[in-house]
CSV table of C-alpha atoms and ligand atoms in Angstrom, one decimal:
chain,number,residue,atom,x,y,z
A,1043,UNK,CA,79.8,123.5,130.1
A,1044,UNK,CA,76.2,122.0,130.0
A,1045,UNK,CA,76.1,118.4,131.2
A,1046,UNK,CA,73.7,115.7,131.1
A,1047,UNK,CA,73.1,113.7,134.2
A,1048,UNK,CA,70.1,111.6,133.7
A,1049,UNK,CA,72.0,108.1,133.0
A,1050,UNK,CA,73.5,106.4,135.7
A,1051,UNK,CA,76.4,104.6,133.5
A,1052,UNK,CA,78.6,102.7,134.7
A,1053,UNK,CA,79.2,102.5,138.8
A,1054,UNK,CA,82.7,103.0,140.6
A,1055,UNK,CA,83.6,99.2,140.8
A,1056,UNK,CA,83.1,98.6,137.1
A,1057,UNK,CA,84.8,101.6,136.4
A,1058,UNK,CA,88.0,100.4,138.8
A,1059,UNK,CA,87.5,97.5,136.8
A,1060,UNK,CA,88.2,98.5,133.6
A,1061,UNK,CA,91.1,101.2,134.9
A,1062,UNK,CA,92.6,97.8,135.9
A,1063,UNK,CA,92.1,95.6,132.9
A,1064,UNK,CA,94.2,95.9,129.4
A,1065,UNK,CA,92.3,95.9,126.7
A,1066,UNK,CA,93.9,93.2,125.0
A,1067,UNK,CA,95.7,90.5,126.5
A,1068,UNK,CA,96.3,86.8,126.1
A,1069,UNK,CA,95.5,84.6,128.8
A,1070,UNK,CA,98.0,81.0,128.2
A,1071,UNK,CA,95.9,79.1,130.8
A,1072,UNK,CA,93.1,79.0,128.3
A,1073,UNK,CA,94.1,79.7,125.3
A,1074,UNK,CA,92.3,82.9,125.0
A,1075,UNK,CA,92.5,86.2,123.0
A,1076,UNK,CA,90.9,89.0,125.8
A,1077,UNK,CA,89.3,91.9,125.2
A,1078,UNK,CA,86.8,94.2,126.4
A,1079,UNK,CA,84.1,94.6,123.9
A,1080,UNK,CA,84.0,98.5,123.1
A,1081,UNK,CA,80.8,98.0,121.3
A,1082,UNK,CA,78.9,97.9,124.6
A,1083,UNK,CA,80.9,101.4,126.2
A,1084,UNK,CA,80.2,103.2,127.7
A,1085,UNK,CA,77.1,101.7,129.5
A,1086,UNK,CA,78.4,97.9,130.0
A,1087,UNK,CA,81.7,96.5,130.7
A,1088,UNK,CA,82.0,93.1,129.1
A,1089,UNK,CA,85.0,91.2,128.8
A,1090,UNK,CA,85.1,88.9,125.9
A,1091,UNK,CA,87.2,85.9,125.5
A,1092,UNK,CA,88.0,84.8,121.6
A,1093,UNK,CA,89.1,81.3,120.8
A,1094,UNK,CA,89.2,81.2,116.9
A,1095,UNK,CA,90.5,82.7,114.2
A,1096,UNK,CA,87.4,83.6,113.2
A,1097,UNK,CA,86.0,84.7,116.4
A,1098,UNK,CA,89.1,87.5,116.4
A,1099,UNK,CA,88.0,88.1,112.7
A,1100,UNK,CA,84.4,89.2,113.5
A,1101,UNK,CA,85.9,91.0,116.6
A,1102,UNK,CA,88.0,93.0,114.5
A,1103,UNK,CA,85.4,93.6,112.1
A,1104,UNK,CA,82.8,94.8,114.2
A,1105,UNK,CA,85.2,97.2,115.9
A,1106,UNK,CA,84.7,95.2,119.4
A,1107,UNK,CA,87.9,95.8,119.0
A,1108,UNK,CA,89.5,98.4,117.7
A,1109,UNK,CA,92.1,101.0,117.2
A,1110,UNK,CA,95.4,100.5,115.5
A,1111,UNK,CA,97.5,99.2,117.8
A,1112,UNK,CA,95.1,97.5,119.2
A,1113,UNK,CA,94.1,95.6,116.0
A,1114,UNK,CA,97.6,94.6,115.7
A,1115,UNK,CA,98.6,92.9,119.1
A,1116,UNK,CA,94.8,91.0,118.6
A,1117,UNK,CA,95.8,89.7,115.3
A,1118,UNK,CA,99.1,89.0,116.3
A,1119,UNK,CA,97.6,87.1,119.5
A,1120,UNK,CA,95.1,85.5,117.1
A,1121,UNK,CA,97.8,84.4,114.6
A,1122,UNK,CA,99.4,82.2,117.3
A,1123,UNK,CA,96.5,80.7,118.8
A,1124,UNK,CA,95.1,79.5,115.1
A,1125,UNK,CA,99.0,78.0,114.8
A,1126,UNK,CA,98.8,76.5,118.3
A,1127,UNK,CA,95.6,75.3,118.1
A,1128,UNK,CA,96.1,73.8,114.3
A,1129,UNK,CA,99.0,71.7,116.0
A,1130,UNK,CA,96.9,70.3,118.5
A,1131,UNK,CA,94.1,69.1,116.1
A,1132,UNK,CA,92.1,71.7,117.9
A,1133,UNK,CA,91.5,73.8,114.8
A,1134,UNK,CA,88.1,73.7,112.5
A,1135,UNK,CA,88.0,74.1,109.1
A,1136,UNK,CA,85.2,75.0,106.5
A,1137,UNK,CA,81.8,74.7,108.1
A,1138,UNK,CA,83.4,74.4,111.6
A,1139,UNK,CA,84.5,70.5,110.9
A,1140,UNK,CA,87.6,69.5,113.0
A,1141,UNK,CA,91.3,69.2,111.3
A,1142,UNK,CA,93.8,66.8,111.7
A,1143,UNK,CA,97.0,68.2,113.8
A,1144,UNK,CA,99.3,70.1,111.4
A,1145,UNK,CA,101.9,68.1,113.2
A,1146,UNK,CA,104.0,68.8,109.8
A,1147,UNK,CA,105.7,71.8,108.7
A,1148,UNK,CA,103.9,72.0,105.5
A,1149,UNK,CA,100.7,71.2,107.1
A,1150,UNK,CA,101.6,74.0,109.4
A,1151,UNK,CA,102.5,76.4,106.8
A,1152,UNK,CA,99.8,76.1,104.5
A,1153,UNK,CA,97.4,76.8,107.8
A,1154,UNK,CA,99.3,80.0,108.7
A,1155,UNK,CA,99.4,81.5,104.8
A,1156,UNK,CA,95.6,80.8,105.2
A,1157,UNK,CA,95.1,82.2,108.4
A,1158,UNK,CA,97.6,86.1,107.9
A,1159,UNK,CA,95.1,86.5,104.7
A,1160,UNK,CA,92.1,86.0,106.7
A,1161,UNK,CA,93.2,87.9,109.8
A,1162,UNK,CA,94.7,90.5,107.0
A,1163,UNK,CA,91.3,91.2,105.2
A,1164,UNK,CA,89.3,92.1,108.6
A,1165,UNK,CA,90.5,95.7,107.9
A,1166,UNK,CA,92.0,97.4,105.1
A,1167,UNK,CA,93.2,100.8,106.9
A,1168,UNK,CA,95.1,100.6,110.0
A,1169,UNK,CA,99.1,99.3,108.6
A,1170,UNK,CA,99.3,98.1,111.9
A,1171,UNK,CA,97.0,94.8,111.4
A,1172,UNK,CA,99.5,93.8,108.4
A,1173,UNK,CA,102.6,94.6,110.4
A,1174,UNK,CA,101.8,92.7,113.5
A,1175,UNK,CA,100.9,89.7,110.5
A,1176,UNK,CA,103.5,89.8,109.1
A,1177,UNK,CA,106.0,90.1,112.1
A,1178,UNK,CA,104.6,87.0,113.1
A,1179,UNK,CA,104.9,84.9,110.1
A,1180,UNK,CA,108.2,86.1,109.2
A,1181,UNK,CA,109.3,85.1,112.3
A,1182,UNK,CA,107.8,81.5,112.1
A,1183,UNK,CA,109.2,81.1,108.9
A,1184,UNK,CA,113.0,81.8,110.4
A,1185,UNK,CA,113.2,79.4,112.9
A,1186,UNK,CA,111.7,77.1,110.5
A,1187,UNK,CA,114.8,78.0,108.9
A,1188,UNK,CA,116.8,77.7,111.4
A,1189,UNK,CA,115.5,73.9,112.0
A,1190,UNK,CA,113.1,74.7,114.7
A,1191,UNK,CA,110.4,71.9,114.6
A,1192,UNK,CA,106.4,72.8,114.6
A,1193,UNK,CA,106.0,72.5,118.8
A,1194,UNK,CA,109.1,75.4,118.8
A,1195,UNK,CA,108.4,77.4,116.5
A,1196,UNK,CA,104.7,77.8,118.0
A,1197,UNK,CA,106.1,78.3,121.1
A,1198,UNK,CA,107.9,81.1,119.7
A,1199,UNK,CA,105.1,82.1,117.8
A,1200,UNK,CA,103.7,82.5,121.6
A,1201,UNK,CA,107.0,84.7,122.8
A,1202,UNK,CA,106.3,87.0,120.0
A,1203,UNK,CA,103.0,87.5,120.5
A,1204,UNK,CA,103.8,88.7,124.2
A,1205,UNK,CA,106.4,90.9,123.0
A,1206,UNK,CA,103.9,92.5,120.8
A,1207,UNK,CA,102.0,93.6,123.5
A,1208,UNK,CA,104.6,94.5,126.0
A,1209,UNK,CA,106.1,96.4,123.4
A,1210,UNK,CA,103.0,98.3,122.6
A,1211,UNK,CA,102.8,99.3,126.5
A,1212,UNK,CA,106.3,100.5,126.2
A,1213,UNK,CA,105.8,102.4,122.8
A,1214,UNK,CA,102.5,103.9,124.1
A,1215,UNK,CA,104.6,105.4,127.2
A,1216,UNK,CA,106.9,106.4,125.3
A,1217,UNK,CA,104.8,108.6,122.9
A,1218,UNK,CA,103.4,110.2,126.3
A,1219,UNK,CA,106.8,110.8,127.4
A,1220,UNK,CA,107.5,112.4,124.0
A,1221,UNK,CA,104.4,114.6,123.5
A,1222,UNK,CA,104.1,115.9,127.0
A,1223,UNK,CA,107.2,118.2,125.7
A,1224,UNK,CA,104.4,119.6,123.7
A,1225,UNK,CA,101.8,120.3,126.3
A,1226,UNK,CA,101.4,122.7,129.3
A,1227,UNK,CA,99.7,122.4,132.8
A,1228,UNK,CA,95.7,123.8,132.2
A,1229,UNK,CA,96.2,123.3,128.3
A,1230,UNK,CA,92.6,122.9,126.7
A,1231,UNK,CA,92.9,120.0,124.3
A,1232,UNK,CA,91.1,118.5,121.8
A,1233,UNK,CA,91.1,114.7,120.2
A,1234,UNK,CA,88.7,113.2,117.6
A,1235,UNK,CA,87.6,109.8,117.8
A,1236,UNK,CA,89.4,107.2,120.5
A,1237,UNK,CA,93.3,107.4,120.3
A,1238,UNK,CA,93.1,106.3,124.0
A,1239,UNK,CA,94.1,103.3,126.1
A,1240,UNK,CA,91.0,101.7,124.4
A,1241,UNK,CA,92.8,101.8,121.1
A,1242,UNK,CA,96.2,100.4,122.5
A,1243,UNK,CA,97.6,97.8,125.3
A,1244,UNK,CA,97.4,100.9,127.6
A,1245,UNK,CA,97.9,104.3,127.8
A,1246,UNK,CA,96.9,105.4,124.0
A,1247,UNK,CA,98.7,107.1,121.5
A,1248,UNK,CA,97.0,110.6,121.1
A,1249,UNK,CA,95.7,110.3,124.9
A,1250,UNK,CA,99.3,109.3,126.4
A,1251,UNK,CA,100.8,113.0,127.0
A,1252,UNK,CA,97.4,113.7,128.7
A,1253,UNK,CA,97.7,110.4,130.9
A,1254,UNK,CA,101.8,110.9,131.5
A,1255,UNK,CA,100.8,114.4,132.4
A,1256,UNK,CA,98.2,114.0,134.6
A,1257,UNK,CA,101.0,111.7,136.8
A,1258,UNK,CA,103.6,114.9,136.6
A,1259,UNK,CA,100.7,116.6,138.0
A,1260,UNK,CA,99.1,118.8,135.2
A,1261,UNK,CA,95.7,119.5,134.7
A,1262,UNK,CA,94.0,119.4,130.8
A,1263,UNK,CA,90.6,119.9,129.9
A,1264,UNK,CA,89.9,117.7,126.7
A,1265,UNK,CA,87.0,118.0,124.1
A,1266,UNK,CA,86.3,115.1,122.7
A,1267,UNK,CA,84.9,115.1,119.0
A,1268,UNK,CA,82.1,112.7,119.2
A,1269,UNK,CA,83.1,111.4,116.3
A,1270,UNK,CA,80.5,110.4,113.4
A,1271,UNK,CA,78.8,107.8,113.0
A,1272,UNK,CA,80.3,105.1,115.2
A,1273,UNK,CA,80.6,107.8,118.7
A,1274,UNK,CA,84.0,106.9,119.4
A,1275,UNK,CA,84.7,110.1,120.7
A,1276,UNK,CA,81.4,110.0,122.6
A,1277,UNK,CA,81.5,106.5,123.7
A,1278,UNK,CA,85.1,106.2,124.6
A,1279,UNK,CA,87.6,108.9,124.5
A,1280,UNK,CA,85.1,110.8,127.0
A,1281,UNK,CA,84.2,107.5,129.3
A,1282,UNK,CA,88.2,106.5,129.4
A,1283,UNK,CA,89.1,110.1,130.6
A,1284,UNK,CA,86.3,110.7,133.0
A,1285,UNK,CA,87.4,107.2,134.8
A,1286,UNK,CA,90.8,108.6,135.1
A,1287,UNK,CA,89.2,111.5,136.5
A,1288,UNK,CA,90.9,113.8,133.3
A,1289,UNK,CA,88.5,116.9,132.5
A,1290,UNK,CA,86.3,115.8,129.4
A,1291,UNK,CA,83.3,117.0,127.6
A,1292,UNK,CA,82.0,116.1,124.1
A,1293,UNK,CA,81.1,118.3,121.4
A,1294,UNK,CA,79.5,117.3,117.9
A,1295,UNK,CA,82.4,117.1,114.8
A,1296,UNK,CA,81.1,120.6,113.2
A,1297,UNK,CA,81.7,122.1,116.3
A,1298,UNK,CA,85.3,122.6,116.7
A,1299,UNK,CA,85.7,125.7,114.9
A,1300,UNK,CA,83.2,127.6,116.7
A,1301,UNK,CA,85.3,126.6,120.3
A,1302,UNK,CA,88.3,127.5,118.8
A,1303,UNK,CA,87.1,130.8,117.9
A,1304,UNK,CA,86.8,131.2,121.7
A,1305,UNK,CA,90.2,130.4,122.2
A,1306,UNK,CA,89.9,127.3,124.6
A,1307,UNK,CA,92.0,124.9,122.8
A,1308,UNK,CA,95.7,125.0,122.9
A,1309,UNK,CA,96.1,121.7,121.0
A,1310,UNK,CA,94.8,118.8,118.9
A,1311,UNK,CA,96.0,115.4,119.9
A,1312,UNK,CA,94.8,112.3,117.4
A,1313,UNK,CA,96.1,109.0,116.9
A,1314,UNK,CA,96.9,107.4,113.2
A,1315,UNK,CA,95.9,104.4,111.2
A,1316,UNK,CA,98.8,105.1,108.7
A,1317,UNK,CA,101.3,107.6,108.2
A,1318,UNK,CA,102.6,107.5,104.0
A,1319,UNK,CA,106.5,108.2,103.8
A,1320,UNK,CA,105.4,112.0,103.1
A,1321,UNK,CA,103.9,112.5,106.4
A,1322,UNK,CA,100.3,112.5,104.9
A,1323,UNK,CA,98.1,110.8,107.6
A,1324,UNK,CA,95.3,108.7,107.4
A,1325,UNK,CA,93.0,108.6,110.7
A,1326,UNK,CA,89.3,108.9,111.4
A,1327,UNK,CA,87.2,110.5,109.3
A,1328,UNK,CA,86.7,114.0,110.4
A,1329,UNK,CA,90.0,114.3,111.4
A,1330,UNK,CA,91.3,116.2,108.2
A,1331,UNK,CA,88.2,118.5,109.0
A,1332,UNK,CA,89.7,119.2,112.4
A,1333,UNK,CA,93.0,120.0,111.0
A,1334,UNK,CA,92.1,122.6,108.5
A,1335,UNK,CA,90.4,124.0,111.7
A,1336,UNK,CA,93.2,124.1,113.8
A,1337,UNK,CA,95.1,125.9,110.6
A,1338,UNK,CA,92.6,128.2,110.5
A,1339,UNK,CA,92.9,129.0,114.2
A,1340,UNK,CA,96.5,128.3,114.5
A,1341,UNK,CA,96.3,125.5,116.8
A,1342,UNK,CA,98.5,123.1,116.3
A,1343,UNK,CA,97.9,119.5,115.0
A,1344,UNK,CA,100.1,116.6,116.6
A,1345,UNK,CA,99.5,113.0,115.8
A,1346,UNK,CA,100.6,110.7,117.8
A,1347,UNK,CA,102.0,107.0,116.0
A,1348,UNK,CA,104.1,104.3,116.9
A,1349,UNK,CA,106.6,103.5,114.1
A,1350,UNK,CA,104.4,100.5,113.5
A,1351,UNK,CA,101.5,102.8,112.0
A,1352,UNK,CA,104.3,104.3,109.7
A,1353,UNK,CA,104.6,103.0,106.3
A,1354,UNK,CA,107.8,103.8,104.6
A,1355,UNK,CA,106.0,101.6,101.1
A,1356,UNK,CA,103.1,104.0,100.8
A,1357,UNK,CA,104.7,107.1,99.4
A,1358,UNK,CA,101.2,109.7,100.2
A,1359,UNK,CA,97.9,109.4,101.5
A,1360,UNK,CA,96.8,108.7,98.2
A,1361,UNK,CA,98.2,105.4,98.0
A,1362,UNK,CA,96.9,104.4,101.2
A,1363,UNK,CA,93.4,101.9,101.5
A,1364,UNK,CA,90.7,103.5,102.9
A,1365,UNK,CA,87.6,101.5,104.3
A,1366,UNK,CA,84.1,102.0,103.5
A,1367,UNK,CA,81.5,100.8,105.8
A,1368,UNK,CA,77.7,100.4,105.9
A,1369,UNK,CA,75.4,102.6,105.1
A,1370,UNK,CA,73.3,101.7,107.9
A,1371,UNK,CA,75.9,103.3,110.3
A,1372,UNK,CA,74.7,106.9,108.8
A,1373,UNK,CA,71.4,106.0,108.5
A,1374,UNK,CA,70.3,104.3,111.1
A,1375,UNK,CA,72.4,103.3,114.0
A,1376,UNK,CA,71.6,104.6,117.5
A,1377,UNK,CA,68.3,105.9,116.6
A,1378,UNK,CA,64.9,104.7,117.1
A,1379,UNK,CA,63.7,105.6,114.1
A,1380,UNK,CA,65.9,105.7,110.5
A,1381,UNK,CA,67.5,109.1,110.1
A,1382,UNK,CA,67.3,109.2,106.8
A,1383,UNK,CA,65.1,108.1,104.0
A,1384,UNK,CA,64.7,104.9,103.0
A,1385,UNK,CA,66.8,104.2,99.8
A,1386,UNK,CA,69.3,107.7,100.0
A,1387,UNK,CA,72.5,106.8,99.0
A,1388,UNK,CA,75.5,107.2,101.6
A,1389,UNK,CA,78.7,108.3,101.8
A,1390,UNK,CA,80.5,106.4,104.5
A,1391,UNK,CA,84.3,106.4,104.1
A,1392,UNK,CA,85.6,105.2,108.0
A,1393,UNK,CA,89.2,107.0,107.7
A,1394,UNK,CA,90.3,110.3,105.3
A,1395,UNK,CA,93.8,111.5,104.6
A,1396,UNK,CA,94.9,114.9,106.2
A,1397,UNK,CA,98.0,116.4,103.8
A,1398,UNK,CA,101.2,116.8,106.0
A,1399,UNK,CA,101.4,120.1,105.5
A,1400,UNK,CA,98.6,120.5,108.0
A,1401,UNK,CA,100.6,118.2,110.4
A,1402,UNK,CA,102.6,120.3,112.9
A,1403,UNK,CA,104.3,117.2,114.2
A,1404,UNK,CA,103.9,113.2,114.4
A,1405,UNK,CA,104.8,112.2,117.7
A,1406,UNK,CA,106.4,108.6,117.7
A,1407,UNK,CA,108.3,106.7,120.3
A,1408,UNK,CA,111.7,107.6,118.8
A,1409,UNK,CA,111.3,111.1,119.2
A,1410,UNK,CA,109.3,114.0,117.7
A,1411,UNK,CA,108.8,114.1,114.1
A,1412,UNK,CA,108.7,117.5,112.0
A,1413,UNK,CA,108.5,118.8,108.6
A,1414,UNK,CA,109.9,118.0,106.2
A,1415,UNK,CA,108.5,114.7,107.4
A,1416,UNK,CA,110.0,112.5,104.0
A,1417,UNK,CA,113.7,113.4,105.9
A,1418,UNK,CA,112.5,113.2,109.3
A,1419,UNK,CA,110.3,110.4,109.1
A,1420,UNK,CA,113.1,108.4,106.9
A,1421,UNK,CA,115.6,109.1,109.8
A,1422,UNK,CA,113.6,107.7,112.5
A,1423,UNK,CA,112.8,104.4,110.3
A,1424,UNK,CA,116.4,104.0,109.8
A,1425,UNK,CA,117.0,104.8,113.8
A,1426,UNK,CA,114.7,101.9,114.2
A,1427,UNK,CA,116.2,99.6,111.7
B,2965,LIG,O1,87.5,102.8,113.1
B,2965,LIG,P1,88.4,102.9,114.3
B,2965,LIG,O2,87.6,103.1,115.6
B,2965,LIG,O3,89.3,101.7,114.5
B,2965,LIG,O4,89.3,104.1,114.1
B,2965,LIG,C1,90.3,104.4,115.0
B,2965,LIG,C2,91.0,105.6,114.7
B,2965,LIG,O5,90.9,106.3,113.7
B,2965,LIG,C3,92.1,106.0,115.7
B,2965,LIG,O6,92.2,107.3,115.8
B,2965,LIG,C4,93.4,105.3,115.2
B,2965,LIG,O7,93.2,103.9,115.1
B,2965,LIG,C5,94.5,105.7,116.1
B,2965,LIG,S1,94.7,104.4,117.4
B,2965,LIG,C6,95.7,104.9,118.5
């Protein structure tokens, strides 16, 4: 493997640093959404603190934040902060102007419909941001039901936002527990863009077999697809392994087939934004590239989802949303110079849909999934209730 050691990156205190610090979290002394800005990885470490709804909203956006999971605890942590701080007359409105405290239930009410379709329209792709919404306003609107007054029922908006992140530890262990039934000690593996502990609470989705088996004791060595254009792969997956001292290198996304060939990969691991009730999966774009490569080569595809990034309403891939970004991201971004002409249209889809029949298993934290994925996919919903 060639390697490049001319930048210094980041040094070993940062790095402890970030193995130490979730990458979402809520801190209830200030009032603060937390996250470390993946924008700035792999060269900085920078922990940003959001206070607004529209803070979290730009964060989201701009993929400082990112990954399924992740998307949904941050919006879910973001939901309760706009409540709590529209109760305390802390909350701005158009133009950043102050509002009076929503000390009513309808005044309440009207801010949180506002506030899930804002949070909601950050990103179309990932089910995960609408899930974690709607969890939370569901919930608000039962124990306003059940005759909770504003003060409780933000303070249970609070609870629930906690749980959504505990559970997403739990689920993300769980899937690591589950896969590694599917790995072996010296497996070569590859991933495509960041299914890691960036994209989650902790422990990732697609990275958490590597991660659970590197604690049993196995050793992997993981290509990372770099993952065009935003470098996730690059940026993250490959700077998130080497600081857990896992075995990484980086290859460009039209390279997989050609290492393949040589017979170094055992497996593919990627994580999900949305799994349709067929077991079509929506991910990354590049990712349905990499699958017909492993089917070519035989090496199977797993993808690794909580039940949260399954939705039982969207019955294929071809129902589910899929988010187009900026042409600049092609054309220009990283470079010195523009890569491409001035003017030339682009083609920048930022997920694509890989058929289930290219999906050797979807590994969730109730259990292995297999074909045919409509029954086995349906049981595990039910299971889950
Ligand atoms: O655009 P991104 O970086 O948010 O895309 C993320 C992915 O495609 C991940 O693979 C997916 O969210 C799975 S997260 C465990």
């Amino acid at each position: 493997m060639a390697s490049d050691e001319n930048e210094s990156g980041m040094g070993p205190e940062e790095v402890a640093t970030f193995l130490a610090t979730d990458t979402v979290a809520i801190d209830d002394e200030t009032n603060e959404l937390v996250i470390i800005d993946q924008t700035r990885l792999p060269n900085d470490l920078v922990i940003e603190r959001l206070r607004t709804r529209e803070e979290a909203w730009r964060a989201i956006k701009r993929l400082e934040v990112r990954g399924a999971p992740a998307i949904g605890v941050s919006a879910a942590i973001a939901f309760y902060l706009d409540a709590r701080a529209a109760l305390a007359g802390e909350a701005t409105g158009e133009k950043g102007l102050p509002l009076a405290a929503t000390t009513s239930w309808d005044a309440l009410s009207r801010r949180m419909d506002e506030t899930h379709a804002y949070l909601d329209s950050s990103r179309p792709t990932a089910v995960n941001l609408s899930w974690a919404l709607r969890r939370m306003h569901d919930l608000a609107l039962s124990r306003h039901e059940a005759g909770d007054d504003p003060a409780a029922v933000v303070e249970a908006l609070r609870e629930e936002a906690h749980a959504i992140r505990d559970e997403d530890v739990r689920t993300c262990r769980a899937i690591g527990e589950n896969g590694l039934e599917l790995v072996h000690d010296g497996d070569g593996l590859i991933t495509h863009c960041n299914a890691g502990r960036l994209a989650t609470v902790r422990y990732g989705t697609a990275t958490a077999p590597m991660y659970v088996g590197q604690e049993r004791g196995y050793t992997f060595h993981v290509t990372c697809d770099e993952t065009r254009p935003l470098l996730q792969g690059a940026r993250l997956t490959a700077f998130e392994l080497m600081a857990s001292d896992i075995d990484a290198q980086v290859e460009c996304d039209g390279m997989s087939s050609s290492l393949m060939r040589t017979g170094a990969v055992q497996a593919a691991f990627v994580g999900c934004d949305r799994v349709a009730a067929n077991g079509d999966v929506a991910n990354k774009i590049g990712t349905s590239m990499l699958a017909l490569a492993c089917a070519r080569h035989h090496v199977p595809l797993y993808v690794c989802a909580p039940t949260s990034t399954i939705d039982m309403s969207c019955p294929t891939g071809a129902d589910i949303p899929i988010e187009q970004r900026a042409a600049e991201e092609v054309t220009q971004m990283w470079y010195t110079k523009r890569m491409a002409p001035a003017g030339v249209g682009v083609y920048n889809p930022a997920f694509d849909v890989t058929d289930a029949d290219l999906v050797t298993a979807i590994v969730t934290e109730r259990g292995v999934a297999r074909p045919p994925y409509g029954d086995s996919l349906a049981r595990i919903m039910a299971e889950r209730g």
